[in-house]
Coordinates of C-alpha atoms in Angstrom, one line a residue:
X7 CA 88.2 111.4 97.8
X8 CA 86.6 108.0 97.7
X9 CA 88.0 104.6 96.9
X10 CA 88.4 104.2 93.1
X11 CA 88.3 100.7 91.6
X12 CA 90.9 100.8 88.7
X13 CA 90.4 97.2 87.8
X14 CA 89.5 93.9 89.2
X15 CA 92.7 93.7 91.2
X16 CA 93.7 97.4 91.6
X17 CA 92.3 100.2 93.7
X18 CA 93.2 103.6 94.8
X19 CA 92.0 104.4 98.3
X20 CA 93.0 107.6 100.2
X21 CA 93.1 105.6 103.4
X22 CA 95.7 103.1 102.0
X23 CA 99.2 104.3 101.0
X24 CA 98.0 107.9 100.6
X25 CA 95.8 106.9 97.6
X26 CA 98.6 105.3 95.5
X27 CA 97.2 102.4 93.5
X28 CA 97.5 99.1 95.4
X29 CA 96.3 95.6 94.9
X30 CA 92.9 94.9 96.4
X31 CA 93.1 93.7 100.0
X32 CA 96.8 94.6 100.4
X33 CA 99.1 97.5 100.9
X34 CA 101.3 96.4 98.0
X35 CA 101.8 99.3 95.7
X36 CA 101.3 98.8 92.0
X37 CA 104.4 100.9 91.2
X38 CA 106.6 98.6 93.2
X39 CA 105.5 95.6 91.2
X40 CA 105.8 97.4 87.9
X41 CA 109.4 98.3 88.8
X42 CA 110.0 94.6 89.4
X43 CA 108.5 93.7 86.0
X44 CA 110.6 96.4 84.4
X45 CA 113.7 94.9 86.0
X46 CA 112.8 91.5 84.3
X47 CA 111.9 89.9 87.6
X48 CA 110.0 86.7 86.8
X49 CA 106.4 87.0 87.7
X50 CA 106.5 83.8 89.9
X51 CA 109.3 85.4 91.8
X52 CA 107.2 88.6 92.3
X53 CA 104.3 86.5 93.6
X54 CA 106.6 84.6 96.0
X55 CA 108.2 87.9 97.2
X56 CA 104.7 89.0 98.3
X57 CA 103.8 85.5 99.8
X58 CA 101.1 84.9 97.1
X59 CA 99.2 88.0 98.1
X60 CA 99.0 89.0 94.4
X61 CA 98.4 86.7 91.5
X62 CA 99.6 86.4 87.9
X63 CA 96.2 87.9 86.8
X64 CA 96.8 90.9 89.1
X65 CA 100.3 91.5 87.7
X66 CA 98.9 91.2 84.1
X67 CA 96.2 93.7 84.9
X68 CA 98.7 96.2 86.2
X69 CA 100.8 95.8 83.0
X70 CA 97.7 96.3 80.9
X71 CA 96.6 99.4 82.9
X72 CA 100.1 100.9 82.6
X73 CA 100.1 100.3 78.9
X74 CA 96.7 101.9 78.5
X75 CA 98.0 105.1 80.2
X76 CA 100.4 105.5 77.2
X77 CA 98.2 104.3 74.4
X78 CA 96.2 107.5 73.9
X79 CA 97.0 109.2 70.6
X80 CA 99.0 112.4 70.7
X81 CA 97.4 115.2 68.7

């Protein structure tokens, strides 16, 4: 399996976190950040939690990607 670019800020690389989606250049897993968003953690607090290693744009992209995974019509 090769590195897959899922967006501008998100990748899946089998050599990093066993292929779980992470933010480019980090070992921060997208699922962890989405859990924080789901828990109503302010985005600025999330950014501070990870010492600025991720941006508002990166968080927004993950929310959009997650939403797209549920937007396909059921038939």
